[in-house]
PDB file of C-alpha atoms and ligand atoms in Angstrom:
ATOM      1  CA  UNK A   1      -1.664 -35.995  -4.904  1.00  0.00           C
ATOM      2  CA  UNK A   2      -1.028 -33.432  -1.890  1.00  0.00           C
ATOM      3  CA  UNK A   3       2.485 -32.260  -1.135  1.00  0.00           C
ATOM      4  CA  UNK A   4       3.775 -30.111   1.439  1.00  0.00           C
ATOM      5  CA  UNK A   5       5.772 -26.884   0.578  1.00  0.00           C
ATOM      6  CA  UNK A   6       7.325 -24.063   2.652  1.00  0.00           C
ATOM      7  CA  UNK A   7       7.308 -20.736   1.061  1.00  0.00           C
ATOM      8  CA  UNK A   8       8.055 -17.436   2.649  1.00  0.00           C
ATOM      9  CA  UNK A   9       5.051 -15.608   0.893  1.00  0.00           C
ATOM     10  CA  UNK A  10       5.003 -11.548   1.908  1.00  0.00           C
ATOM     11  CA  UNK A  11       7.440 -11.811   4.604  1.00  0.00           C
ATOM     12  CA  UNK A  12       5.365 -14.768   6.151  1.00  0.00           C
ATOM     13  CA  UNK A  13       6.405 -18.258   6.373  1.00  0.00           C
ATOM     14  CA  UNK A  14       3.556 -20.615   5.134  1.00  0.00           C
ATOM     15  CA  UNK A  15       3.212 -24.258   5.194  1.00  0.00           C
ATOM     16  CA  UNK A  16       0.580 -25.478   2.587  1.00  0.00           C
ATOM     17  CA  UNK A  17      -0.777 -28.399   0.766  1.00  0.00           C
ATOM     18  CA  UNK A  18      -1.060 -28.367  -2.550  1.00  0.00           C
ATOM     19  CA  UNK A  19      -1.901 -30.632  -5.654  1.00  0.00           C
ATOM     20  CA  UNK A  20       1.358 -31.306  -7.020  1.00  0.00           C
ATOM     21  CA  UNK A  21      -0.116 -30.138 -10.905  1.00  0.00           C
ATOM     22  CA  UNK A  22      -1.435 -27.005  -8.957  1.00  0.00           C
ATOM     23  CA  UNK A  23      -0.512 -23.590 -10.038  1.00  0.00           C
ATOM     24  CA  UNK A  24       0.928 -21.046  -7.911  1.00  0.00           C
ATOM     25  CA  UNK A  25      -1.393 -18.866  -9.135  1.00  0.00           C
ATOM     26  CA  UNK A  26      -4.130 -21.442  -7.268  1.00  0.00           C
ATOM     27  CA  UNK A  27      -2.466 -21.311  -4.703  1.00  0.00           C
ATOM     28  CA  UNK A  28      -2.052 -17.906  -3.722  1.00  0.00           C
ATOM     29  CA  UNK A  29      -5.519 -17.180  -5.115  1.00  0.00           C
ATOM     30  CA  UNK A  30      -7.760 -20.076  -3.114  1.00  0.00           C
ATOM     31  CA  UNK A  31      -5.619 -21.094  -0.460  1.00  0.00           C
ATOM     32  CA  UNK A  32      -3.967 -17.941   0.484  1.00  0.00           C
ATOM     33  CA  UNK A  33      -6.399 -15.431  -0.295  1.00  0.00           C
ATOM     34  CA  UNK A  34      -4.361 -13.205  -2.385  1.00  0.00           C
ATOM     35  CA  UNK A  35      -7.283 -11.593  -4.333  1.00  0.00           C
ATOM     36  CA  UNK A  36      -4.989  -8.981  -6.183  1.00  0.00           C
ATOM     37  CA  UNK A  37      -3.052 -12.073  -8.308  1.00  0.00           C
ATOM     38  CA  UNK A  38      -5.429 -12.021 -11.293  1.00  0.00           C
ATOM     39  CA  UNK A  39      -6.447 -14.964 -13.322  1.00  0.00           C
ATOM     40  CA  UNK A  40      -6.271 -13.597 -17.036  1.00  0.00           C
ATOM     41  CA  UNK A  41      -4.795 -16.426 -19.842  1.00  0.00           C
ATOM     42  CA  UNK A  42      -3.877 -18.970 -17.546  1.00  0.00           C
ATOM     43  CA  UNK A  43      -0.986 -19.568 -20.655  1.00  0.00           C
ATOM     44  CA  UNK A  44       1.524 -17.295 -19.936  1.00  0.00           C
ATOM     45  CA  UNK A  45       0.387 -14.248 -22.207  1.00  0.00           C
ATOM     46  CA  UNK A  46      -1.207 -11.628 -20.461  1.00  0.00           C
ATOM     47  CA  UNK A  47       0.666 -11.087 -17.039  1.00  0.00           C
ATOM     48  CA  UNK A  48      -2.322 -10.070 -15.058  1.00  0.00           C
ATOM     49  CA  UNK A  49      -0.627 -13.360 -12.897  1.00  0.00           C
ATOM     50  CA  UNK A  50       2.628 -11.388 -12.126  1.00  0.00           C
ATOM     51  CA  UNK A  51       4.331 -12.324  -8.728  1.00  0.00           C
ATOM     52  CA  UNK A  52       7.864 -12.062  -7.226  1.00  0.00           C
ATOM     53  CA  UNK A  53       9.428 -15.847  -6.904  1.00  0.00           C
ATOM     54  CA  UNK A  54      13.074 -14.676  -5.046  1.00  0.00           C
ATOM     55  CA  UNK A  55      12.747 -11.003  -6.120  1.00  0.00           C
ATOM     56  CA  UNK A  56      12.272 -12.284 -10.158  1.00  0.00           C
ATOM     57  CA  UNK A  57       9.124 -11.490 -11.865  1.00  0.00           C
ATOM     58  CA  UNK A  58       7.326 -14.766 -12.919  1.00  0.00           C
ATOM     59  CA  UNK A  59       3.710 -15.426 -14.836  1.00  0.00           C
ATOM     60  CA  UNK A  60       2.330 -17.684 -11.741  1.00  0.00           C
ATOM     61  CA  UNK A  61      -0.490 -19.340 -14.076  1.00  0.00           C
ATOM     62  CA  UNK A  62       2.425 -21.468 -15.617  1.00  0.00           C
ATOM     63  CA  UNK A  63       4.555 -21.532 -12.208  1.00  0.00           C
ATOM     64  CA  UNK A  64       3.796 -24.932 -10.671  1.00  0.00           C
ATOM     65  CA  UNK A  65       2.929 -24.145  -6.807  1.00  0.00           C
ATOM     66  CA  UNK A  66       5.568 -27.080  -6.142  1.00  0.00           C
ATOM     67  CA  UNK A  67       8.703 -25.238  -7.656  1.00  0.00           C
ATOM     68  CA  UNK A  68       7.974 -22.573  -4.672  1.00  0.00           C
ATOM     69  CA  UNK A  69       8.815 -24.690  -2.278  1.00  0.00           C
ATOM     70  CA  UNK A  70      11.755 -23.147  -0.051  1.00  0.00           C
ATOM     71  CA  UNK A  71      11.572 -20.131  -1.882  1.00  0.00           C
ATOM     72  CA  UNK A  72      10.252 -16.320  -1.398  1.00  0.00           C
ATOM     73  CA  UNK A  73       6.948 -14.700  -3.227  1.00  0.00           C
ATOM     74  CA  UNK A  74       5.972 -11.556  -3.166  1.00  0.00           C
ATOM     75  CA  UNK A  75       2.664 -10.023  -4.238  1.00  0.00           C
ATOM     76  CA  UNK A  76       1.106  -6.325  -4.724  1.00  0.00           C
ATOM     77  CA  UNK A  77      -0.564  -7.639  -0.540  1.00  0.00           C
ATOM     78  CA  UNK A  78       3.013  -7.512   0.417  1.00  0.00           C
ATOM     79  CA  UNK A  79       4.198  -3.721  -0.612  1.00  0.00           C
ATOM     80  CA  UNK A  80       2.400  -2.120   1.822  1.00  0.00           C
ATOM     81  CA  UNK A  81       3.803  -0.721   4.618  1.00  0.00           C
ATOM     82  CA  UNK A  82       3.074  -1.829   8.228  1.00  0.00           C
ATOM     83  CA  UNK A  83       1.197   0.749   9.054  1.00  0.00           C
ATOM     84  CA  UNK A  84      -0.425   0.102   5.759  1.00  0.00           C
ATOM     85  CA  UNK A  85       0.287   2.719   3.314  1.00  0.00           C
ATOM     86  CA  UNK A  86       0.519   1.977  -0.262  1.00  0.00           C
ATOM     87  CA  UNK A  87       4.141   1.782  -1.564  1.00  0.00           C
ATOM     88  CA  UNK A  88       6.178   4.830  -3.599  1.00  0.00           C
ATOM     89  CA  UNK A  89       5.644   2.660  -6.953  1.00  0.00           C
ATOM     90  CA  UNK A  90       1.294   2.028  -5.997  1.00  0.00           C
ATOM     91  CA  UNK A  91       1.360   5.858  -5.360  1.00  0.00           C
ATOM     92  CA  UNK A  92       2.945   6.605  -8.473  1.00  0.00           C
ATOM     93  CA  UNK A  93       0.297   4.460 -10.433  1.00  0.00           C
ATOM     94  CA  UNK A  94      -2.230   6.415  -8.816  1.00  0.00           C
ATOM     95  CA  UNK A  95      -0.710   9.934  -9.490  1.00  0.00           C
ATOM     96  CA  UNK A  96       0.355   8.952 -13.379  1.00  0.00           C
ATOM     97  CA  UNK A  97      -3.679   7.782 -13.746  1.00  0.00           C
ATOM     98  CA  UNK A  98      -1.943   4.481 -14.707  1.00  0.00           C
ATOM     99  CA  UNK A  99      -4.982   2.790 -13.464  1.00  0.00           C
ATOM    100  CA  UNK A 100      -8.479   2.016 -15.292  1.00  0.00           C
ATOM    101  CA  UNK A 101     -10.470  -1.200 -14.453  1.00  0.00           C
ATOM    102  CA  UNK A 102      -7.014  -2.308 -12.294  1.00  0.00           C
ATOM    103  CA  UNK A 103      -7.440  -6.165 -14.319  1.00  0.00           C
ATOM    104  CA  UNK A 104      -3.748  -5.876 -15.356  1.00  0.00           C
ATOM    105  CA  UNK A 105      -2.501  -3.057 -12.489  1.00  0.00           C
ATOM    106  CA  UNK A 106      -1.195  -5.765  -9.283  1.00  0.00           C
ATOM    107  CA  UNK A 107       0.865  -7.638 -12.108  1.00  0.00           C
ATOM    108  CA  UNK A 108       2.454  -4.800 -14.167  1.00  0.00           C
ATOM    109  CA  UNK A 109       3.272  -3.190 -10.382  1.00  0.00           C
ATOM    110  CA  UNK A 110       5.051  -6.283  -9.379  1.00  0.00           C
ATOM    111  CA  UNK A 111       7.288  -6.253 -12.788  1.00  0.00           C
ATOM    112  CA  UNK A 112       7.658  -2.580 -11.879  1.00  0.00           C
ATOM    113  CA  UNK A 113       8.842  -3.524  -8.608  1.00  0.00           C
ATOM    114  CA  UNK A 114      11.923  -6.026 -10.351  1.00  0.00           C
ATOM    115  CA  UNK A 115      12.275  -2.858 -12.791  1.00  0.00           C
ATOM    116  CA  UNK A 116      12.801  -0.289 -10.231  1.00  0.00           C
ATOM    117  CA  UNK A 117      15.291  -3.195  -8.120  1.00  0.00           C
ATOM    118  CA  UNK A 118      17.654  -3.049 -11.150  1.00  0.00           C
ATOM    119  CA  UNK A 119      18.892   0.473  -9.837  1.00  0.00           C
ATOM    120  CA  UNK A 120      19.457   1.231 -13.385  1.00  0.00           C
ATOM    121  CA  UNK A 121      18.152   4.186 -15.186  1.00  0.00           C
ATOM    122  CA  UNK A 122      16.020   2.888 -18.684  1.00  0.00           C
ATOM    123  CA  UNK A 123      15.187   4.745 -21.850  1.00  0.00           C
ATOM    124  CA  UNK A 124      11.300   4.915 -22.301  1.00  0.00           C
ATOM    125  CA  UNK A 125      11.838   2.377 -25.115  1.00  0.00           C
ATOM    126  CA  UNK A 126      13.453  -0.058 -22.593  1.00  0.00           C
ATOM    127  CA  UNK A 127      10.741   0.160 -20.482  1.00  0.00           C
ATOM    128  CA  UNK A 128       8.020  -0.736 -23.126  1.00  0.00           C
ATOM    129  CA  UNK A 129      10.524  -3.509 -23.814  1.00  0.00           C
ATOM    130  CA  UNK A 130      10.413  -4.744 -20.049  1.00  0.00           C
ATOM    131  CA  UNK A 131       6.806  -4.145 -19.799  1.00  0.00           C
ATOM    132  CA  UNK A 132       5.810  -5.654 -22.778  1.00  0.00           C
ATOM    133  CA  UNK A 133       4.318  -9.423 -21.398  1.00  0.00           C
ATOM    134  CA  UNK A 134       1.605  -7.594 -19.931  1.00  0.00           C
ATOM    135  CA  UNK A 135      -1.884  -6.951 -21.415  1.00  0.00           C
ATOM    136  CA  UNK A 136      -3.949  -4.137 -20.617  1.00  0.00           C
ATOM    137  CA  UNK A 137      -6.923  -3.608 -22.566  1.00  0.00           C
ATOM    138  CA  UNK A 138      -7.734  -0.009 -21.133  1.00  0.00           C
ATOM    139  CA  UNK A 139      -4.935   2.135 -20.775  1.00  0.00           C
ATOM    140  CA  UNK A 140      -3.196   2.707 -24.202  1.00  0.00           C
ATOM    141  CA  UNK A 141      -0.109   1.462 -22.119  1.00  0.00           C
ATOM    142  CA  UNK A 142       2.008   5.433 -21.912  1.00  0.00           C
ATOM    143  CA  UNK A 143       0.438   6.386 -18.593  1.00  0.00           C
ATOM    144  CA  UNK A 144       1.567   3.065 -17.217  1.00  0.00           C
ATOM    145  CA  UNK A 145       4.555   3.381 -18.785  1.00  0.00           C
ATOM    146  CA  UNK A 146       4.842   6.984 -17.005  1.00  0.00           C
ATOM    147  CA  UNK A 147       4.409   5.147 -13.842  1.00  0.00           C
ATOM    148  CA  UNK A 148       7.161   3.078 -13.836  1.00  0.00           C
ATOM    149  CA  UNK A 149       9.378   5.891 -15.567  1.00  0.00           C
ATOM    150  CA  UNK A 150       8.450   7.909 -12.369  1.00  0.00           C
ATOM    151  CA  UNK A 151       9.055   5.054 -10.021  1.00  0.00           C
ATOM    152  CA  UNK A 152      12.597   4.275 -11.368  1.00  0.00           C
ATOM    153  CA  UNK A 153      13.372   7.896 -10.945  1.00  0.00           C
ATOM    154  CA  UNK A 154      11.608   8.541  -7.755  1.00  0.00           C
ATOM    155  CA  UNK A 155      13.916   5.277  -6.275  1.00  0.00           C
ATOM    156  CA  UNK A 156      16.831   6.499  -8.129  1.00  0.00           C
ATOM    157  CA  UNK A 157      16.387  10.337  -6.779  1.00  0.00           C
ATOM    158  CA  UNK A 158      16.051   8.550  -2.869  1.00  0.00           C
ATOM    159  CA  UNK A 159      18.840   6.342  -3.410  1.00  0.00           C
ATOM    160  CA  UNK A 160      21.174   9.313  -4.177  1.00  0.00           C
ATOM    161  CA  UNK A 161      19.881  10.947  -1.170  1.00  0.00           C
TER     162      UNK A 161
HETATM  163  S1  FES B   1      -2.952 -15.412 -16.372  1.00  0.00           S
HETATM  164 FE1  FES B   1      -0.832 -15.799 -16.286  1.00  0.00          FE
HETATM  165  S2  FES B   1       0.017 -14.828 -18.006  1.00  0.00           S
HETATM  166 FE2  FES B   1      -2.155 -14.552 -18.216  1.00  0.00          FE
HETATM  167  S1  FES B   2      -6.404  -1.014 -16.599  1.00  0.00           S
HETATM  168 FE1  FES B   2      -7.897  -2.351 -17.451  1.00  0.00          FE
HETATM  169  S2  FES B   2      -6.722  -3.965 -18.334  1.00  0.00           S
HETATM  170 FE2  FES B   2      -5.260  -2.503 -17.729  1.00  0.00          FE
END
């Protein structure tokens, strides 16, 4: 059965019908058109599904599209800036070669994005910790890991600005 939800997704307030056993991941994918939300698992494993649901970083694939309603998502579409440039933590990927095929890249950026929100300064070892639901078959994992190290400090350095 269709139901109606409102949900601010990337600054933009939606109104969509969805099947009320629908994922959100289905939802952003083929009725929104946000490409970069990757369909990996579909069980909650891999995070290649990562979004921001009210600024916390969720695995969409087991996020029913419903439970968005009247709330705020956020994917890697949304970090850009207007004029689109890529954000400080996409840049950072880029410069730390944190990026191979780019399967498991949008969702370990958005948990970077929650990461880097904190304001809190992390050991390397907490940030494998806080990085550790996502998959990535290519990398070996420590240039990603230097991409989120960078982008905590990077925010951290600007903050103190
Ligand atoms: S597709 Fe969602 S966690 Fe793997
Ligand atoms: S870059 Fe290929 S899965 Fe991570």
């Amino acid at each position: 059965m269709l139901k109606i939800i409102h949900v601010t997704v990337n600054g933009r307030e939606r109104e969509i019908a969805v099947d009320e056993r629908e994922s959100l991941l289905d939802t952003l994918r083929n009725r929104l058109d946000l490409s970069s939300v990757k369909k990996g698992c579909e069980v909650g494993e891999c995070g290649a599904c990562t979004v921001l649901v009210d600024g916390e970083a969720i695995d969409s694939c087991i996020y029913l599209a419903m439970w968005a309603d009247g709330k705020s998502v956020m994917t890697v579409e949304g970090l850009k800036s207007r004029e689109g440039d890529l954000s400080p933590i996409q840049k950072a990927f880029i410069e730390e070669a944190a990026v191979q095929c780019g399967f498991c890249t949008p969702g370990i950026i958005m948990s970077a994005v929650e990461i880097v929100g904190t304001g809190k300064r992390y050991t390397r070892e907490e940030l494998r910790k806080l990085i550790s639901g996502h998959l990535c078959r290519c990398t070996g994992y420590e240039k990603i890991l230097d991409a989120v190290a960078r982008s905590v400090e990077e925010h951290l350095r600007g903050a103190a600005d």
